[in-house]
JSON list of C-alpha atoms in Angstrom, two decimals:
[
{"chain": "A", "resi": 1127, "resn": "UNK", "atom": "CA", "xyz": [-27.65, 143.91, 172.02]},
{"chain": "A", "resi": 1128, "resn": "UNK", "atom": "CA", "xyz": [-31.35, 143.49, 172.42]},
{"chain": "A", "resi": 1129, "resn": "UNK", "atom": "CA", "xyz": [-32.67, 141.25, 175.21]},
{"chain": "A", "resi": 1130, "resn": "UNK", "atom": "CA", "xyz": [-36.22, 139.94, 174.94]},
{"chain": "A", "resi": 1131, "resn": "UNK", "atom": "CA", "xyz": [-38.63, 137.78, 176.81]},
{"chain": "A", "resi": 1132, "resn": "UNK", "atom": "CA", "xyz": [-38.34, 134.22, 175.45]},
{"chain": "A", "resi": 1133, "resn": "UNK", "atom": "CA", "xyz": [-42.15, 133.78, 175.31]},
{"chain": "A", "resi": 1134, "resn": "UNK", "atom": "CA", "xyz": [-42.56, 136.59, 172.80]},
{"chain": "A", "resi": 1135, "resn": "UNK", "atom": "CA", "xyz": [-39.88, 135.22, 170.34]},
{"chain": "A", "resi": 1136, "resn": "UNK", "atom": "CA", "xyz": [-38.70, 131.67, 170.50]},
{"chain": "A", "resi": 1137, "resn": "UNK", "atom": "CA", "xyz": [-39.67, 129.04, 173.14]},
{"chain": "A", "resi": 1138, "resn": "UNK", "atom": "CA", "xyz": [-37.74, 125.97, 174.12]},
{"chain": "A", "resi": 1139, "resn": "UNK", "atom": "CA", "xyz": [-39.50, 122.84, 175.41]},
{"chain": "A", "resi": 1140, "resn": "UNK", "atom": "CA", "xyz": [-38.25, 121.13, 178.56]},
{"chain": "A", "resi": 1141, "resn": "UNK", "atom": "CA", "xyz": [-37.14, 118.12, 176.44]},
{"chain": "A", "resi": 1142, "resn": "UNK", "atom": "CA", "xyz": [-35.05, 120.41, 174.20]},
{"chain": "A", "resi": 1143, "resn": "UNK", "atom": "CA", "xyz": [-33.54, 122.17, 177.24]},
{"chain": "A", "resi": 1144, "resn": "UNK", "atom": "CA", "xyz": [-32.49, 118.82, 178.65]},
{"chain": "A", "resi": 1145, "resn": "UNK", "atom": "CA", "xyz": [-30.86, 117.80, 175.38]},
{"chain": "A", "resi": 1146, "resn": "UNK", "atom": "CA", "xyz": [-29.02, 121.16, 175.04]},
{"chain": "A", "resi": 1147, "resn": "UNK", "atom": "CA", "xyz": [-27.61, 120.73, 178.57]},
{"chain": "A", "resi": 1148, "resn": "UNK", "atom": "CA", "xyz": [-26.68, 117.10, 177.78]},
{"chain": "A", "resi": 1149, "resn": "UNK", "atom": "CA", "xyz": [-24.83, 118.05, 174.60]},
{"chain": "A", "resi": 1150, "resn": "UNK", "atom": "CA", "xyz": [-23.05, 120.87, 176.39]},
{"chain": "A", "resi": 1151, "resn": "UNK", "atom": "CA", "xyz": [-21.90, 118.56, 179.14]},
{"chain": "A", "resi": 1152, "resn": "UNK", "atom": "CA", "xyz": [-20.89, 115.70, 176.84]},
{"chain": "A", "resi": 1153, "resn": "UNK", "atom": "CA", "xyz": [-18.87, 118.04, 174.63]},
{"chain": "A", "resi": 1154, "resn": "UNK", "atom": "CA", "xyz": [-17.47, 120.15, 177.49]},
{"chain": "A", "resi": 1155, "resn": "UNK", "atom": "CA", "xyz": [-19.07, 123.29, 176.04]},
{"chain": "A", "resi": 1156, "resn": "UNK", "atom": "CA", "xyz": [-18.38, 126.15, 178.56]},
{"chain": "A", "resi": 1157, "resn": "UNK", "atom": "CA", "xyz": [-21.42, 127.33, 180.47]},
{"chain": "A", "resi": 1158, "resn": "UNK", "atom": "CA", "xyz": [-20.94, 130.87, 179.20]},
{"chain": "A", "resi": 1159, "resn": "UNK", "atom": "CA", "xyz": [-21.56, 129.80, 175.54]},
{"chain": "A", "resi": 1160, "resn": "UNK", "atom": "CA", "xyz": [-24.82, 130.42, 173.90]},
{"chain": "A", "resi": 1161, "resn": "UNK", "atom": "CA", "xyz": [-26.80, 128.41, 171.34]},
{"chain": "A", "resi": 1162, "resn": "UNK", "atom": "CA", "xyz": [-26.86, 130.20, 167.99]},
{"chain": "A", "resi": 1163, "resn": "UNK", "atom": "CA", "xyz": [-30.18, 129.56, 166.26]},
{"chain": "A", "resi": 1164, "resn": "UNK", "atom": "CA", "xyz": [-30.52, 130.64, 162.67]},
{"chain": "A", "resi": 1165, "resn": "UNK", "atom": "CA", "xyz": [-31.86, 130.25, 159.19]},
{"chain": "A", "resi": 1166, "resn": "UNK", "atom": "CA", "xyz": [-29.86, 130.05, 155.96]},
{"chain": "A", "resi": 1167, "resn": "UNK", "atom": "CA", "xyz": [-30.75, 129.52, 152.30]},
{"chain": "A", "resi": 1168, "resn": "UNK", "atom": "CA", "xyz": [-30.76, 125.88, 151.12]},
{"chain": "A", "resi": 1169, "resn": "UNK", "atom": "CA", "xyz": [-32.63, 122.65, 151.28]},
{"chain": "A", "resi": 1170, "resn": "UNK", "atom": "CA", "xyz": [-35.43, 121.51, 148.99]},
{"chain": "A", "resi": 1171, "resn": "UNK", "atom": "CA", "xyz": [-37.97, 124.03, 150.42]},
{"chain": "A", "resi": 1172, "resn": "UNK", "atom": "CA", "xyz": [-35.66, 127.09, 150.27]},
{"chain": "A", "resi": 1173, "resn": "UNK", "atom": "CA", "xyz": [-34.46, 127.66, 153.83]},
{"chain": "A", "resi": 1174, "resn": "UNK", "atom": "CA", "xyz": [-32.79, 125.49, 156.48]},
{"chain": "A", "resi": 1175, "resn": "UNK", "atom": "CA", "xyz": [-32.39, 125.83, 160.21]},
{"chain": "A", "resi": 1176, "resn": "UNK", "atom": "CA", "xyz": [-29.00, 126.10, 161.85]},
{"chain": "A", "resi": 1177, "resn": "UNK", "atom": "CA", "xyz": [-27.91, 125.30, 165.41]},
{"chain": "A", "resi": 1178, "resn": "UNK", "atom": "CA", "xyz": [-24.46, 125.61, 166.90]},
{"chain": "A", "resi": 1179, "resn": "UNK", "atom": "CA", "xyz": [-22.74, 126.83, 170.08]},
{"chain": "A", "resi": 1180, "resn": "UNK", "atom": "CA", "xyz": [-21.08, 130.22, 170.04]},
{"chain": "A", "resi": 1181, "resn": "UNK", "atom": "CA", "xyz": [-19.00, 131.97, 172.67]},
{"chain": "A", "resi": 1182, "resn": "UNK", "atom": "CA", "xyz": [-19.96, 135.52, 171.75]},
{"chain": "A", "resi": 1183, "resn": "UNK", "atom": "CA", "xyz": [-22.90, 137.47, 170.49]},
{"chain": "A", "resi": 1184, "resn": "UNK", "atom": "CA", "xyz": [-22.47, 139.27, 167.16]},
{"chain": "A", "resi": 1185, "resn": "UNK", "atom": "CA", "xyz": [-23.53, 142.78, 166.28]},
{"chain": "A", "resi": 1186, "resn": "UNK", "atom": "CA", "xyz": [-27.26, 142.79, 165.52]},
{"chain": "A", "resi": 1187, "resn": "UNK", "atom": "CA", "xyz": [-28.00, 139.63, 167.53]},
{"chain": "A", "resi": 1188, "resn": "UNK", "atom": "CA", "xyz": [-31.03, 139.33, 169.72]},
{"chain": "A", "resi": 1189, "resn": "UNK", "atom": "CA", "xyz": [-30.31, 137.48, 172.94]},
{"chain": "A", "resi": 1190, "resn": "UNK", "atom": "CA", "xyz": [-33.05, 135.28, 174.36]},
{"chain": "A", "resi": 1191, "resn": "UNK", "atom": "CA", "xyz": [-32.49, 133.74, 177.77]},
{"chain": "A", "resi": 1192, "resn": "UNK", "atom": "CA", "xyz": [-34.42, 130.93, 179.41]},
{"chain": "A", "resi": 1193, "resn": "UNK", "atom": "CA", "xyz": [-33.28, 128.89, 182.48]},
{"chain": "A", "resi": 1194, "resn": "UNK", "atom": "CA", "xyz": [-29.55, 129.27, 181.94]},
{"chain": "A", "resi": 1195, "resn": "UNK", "atom": "CA", "xyz": [-29.79, 128.82, 178.14]},
{"chain": "A", "resi": 1196, "resn": "UNK", "atom": "CA", "xyz": [-28.81, 131.78, 176.08]},
{"chain": "A", "resi": 1197, "resn": "UNK", "atom": "CA", "xyz": [-29.95, 131.92, 172.44]},
{"chain": "A", "resi": 1198, "resn": "UNK", "atom": "CA", "xyz": [-28.19, 134.16, 169.89]},
{"chain": "A", "resi": 1199, "resn": "UNK", "atom": "CA", "xyz": [-30.38, 135.01, 166.89]},
{"chain": "A", "resi": 1200, "resn": "UNK", "atom": "CA", "xyz": [-29.38, 137.35, 164.11]},
{"chain": "A", "resi": 1201, "resn": "UNK", "atom": "CA", "xyz": [-32.01, 139.82, 162.86]},
{"chain": "A", "resi": 1202, "resn": "UNK", "atom": "CA", "xyz": [-32.66, 138.06, 159.49]},
{"chain": "A", "resi": 1203, "resn": "UNK", "atom": "CA", "xyz": [-33.20, 134.72, 161.18]},
{"chain": "A", "resi": 1204, "resn": "UNK", "atom": "CA", "xyz": [-35.40, 136.19, 163.88]},
{"chain": "A", "resi": 1205, "resn": "UNK", "atom": "CA", "xyz": [-37.79, 137.40, 161.17]},
{"chain": "A", "resi": 1206, "resn": "UNK", "atom": "CA", "xyz": [-38.36, 133.83, 160.11]},
{"chain": "A", "resi": 1207, "resn": "UNK", "atom": "CA", "xyz": [-38.28, 132.29, 163.59]},
{"chain": "A", "resi": 1208, "resn": "UNK", "atom": "CA", "xyz": [-40.76, 134.60, 165.45]},
{"chain": "A", "resi": 1209, "resn": "UNK", "atom": "CA", "xyz": [-43.06, 132.38, 167.52]},
{"chain": "A", "resi": 1210, "resn": "UNK", "atom": "CA", "xyz": [-41.10, 129.19, 166.86]},
{"chain": "A", "resi": 1211, "resn": "UNK", "atom": "CA", "xyz": [-40.91, 126.43, 169.44]},
{"chain": "A", "resi": 1212, "resn": "UNK", "atom": "CA", "xyz": [-37.66, 124.47, 169.62]},
{"chain": "A", "resi": 1213, "resn": "UNK", "atom": "CA", "xyz": [-38.33, 120.88, 170.59]},
{"chain": "A", "resi": 1214, "resn": "UNK", "atom": "CA", "xyz": [-36.43, 117.64, 170.68]},
{"chain": "A", "resi": 1215, "resn": "UNK", "atom": "CA", "xyz": [-37.56, 114.16, 169.70]},
{"chain": "A", "resi": 1216, "resn": "UNK", "atom": "CA", "xyz": [-36.03, 110.78, 170.16]},
{"chain": "A", "resi": 1217, "resn": "UNK", "atom": "CA", "xyz": [-38.89, 108.69, 168.82]},
{"chain": "A", "resi": 1218, "resn": "UNK", "atom": "CA", "xyz": [-39.19, 105.95, 166.21]},
{"chain": "A", "resi": 1219, "resn": "UNK", "atom": "CA", "xyz": [-38.88, 108.39, 163.30]},
{"chain": "A", "resi": 1220, "resn": "UNK", "atom": "CA", "xyz": [-35.49, 109.64, 164.38]},
{"chain": "A", "resi": 1221, "resn": "UNK", "atom": "CA", "xyz": [-33.69, 111.72, 166.99]},
{"chain": "A", "resi": 1222, "resn": "UNK", "atom": "CA", "xyz": [-33.03, 115.42, 166.80]},
{"chain": "A", "resi": 1223, "resn": "UNK", "atom": "CA", "xyz": [-34.22, 118.95, 167.29]},
{"chain": "A", "resi": 1224, "resn": "UNK", "atom": "CA", "xyz": [-37.51, 120.01, 165.74]},
{"chain": "A", "resi": 1225, "resn": "UNK", "atom": "CA", "xyz": [-38.50, 123.57, 164.88]},
{"chain": "A", "resi": 1226, "resn": "UNK", "atom": "CA", "xyz": [-42.26, 124.03, 165.20]},
{"chain": "A", "resi": 1227, "resn": "UNK", "atom": "CA", "xyz": [-42.43, 127.21, 163.14]},
{"chain": "A", "resi": 1228, "resn": "UNK", "atom": "CA", "xyz": [-45.79, 128.90, 162.62]},
{"chain": "A", "resi": 1229, "resn": "UNK", "atom": "CA", "xyz": [-44.26, 130.99, 159.77]},
{"chain": "A", "resi": 1230, "resn": "UNK", "atom": "CA", "xyz": [-43.42, 128.01, 157.61]},
{"chain": "A", "resi": 1231, "resn": "UNK", "atom": "CA", "xyz": [-45.95, 127.62, 154.81]},
{"chain": "A", "resi": 1232, "resn": "UNK", "atom": "CA", "xyz": [-44.25, 124.52, 153.35]},
{"chain": "A", "resi": 1233, "resn": "UNK", "atom": "CA", "xyz": [-41.71, 121.96, 154.56]},
{"chain": "A", "resi": 1234, "resn": "UNK", "atom": "CA", "xyz": [-39.83, 119.20, 152.88]},
{"chain": "A", "resi": 1235, "resn": "UNK", "atom": "CA", "xyz": [-40.43, 115.52, 153.61]},
{"chain": "A", "resi": 1236, "resn": "UNK", "atom": "CA", "xyz": [-37.41, 115.16, 155.85]},
{"chain": "A", "resi": 1237, "resn": "UNK", "atom": "CA", "xyz": [-38.43, 118.21, 157.87]},
{"chain": "A", "resi": 1238, "resn": "UNK", "atom": "CA", "xyz": [-35.06, 119.90, 157.60]},
{"chain": "A", "resi": 1239, "resn": "UNK", "atom": "CA", "xyz": [-36.05, 122.77, 155.34]},
{"chain": "A", "resi": 1240, "resn": "UNK", "atom": "CA", "xyz": [-38.99, 125.11, 154.98]},
{"chain": "A", "resi": 1241, "resn": "UNK", "atom": "CA", "xyz": [-40.38, 127.93, 152.95]},
{"chain": "A", "resi": 1242, "resn": "UNK", "atom": "CA", "xyz": [-42.49, 130.97, 153.82]}
]
């Protein structure tokens, strides 16, 4: 287990934190669970983001903590997510989490996949 300062790896906006807490409460996700943030192959640009709640860290995870939110990030995903800001929008163009990723050199039109 490696613990890091959230500012050096992945940051979470206040709006995203509020939505994470809202989802946890609405779905009765236990407070000890963490949010697993990752990247997997797929989508029209090559890679897609993943988000889900997980009870336990896995071997090789980096744990990033910020204001009672624990992120689990596997090593491969962290490589692609360094410096990313996790945000949330509920505007006219849709509702959902947004990854502002400085490593993405291309994204698809829907914003759900990216390439480096």
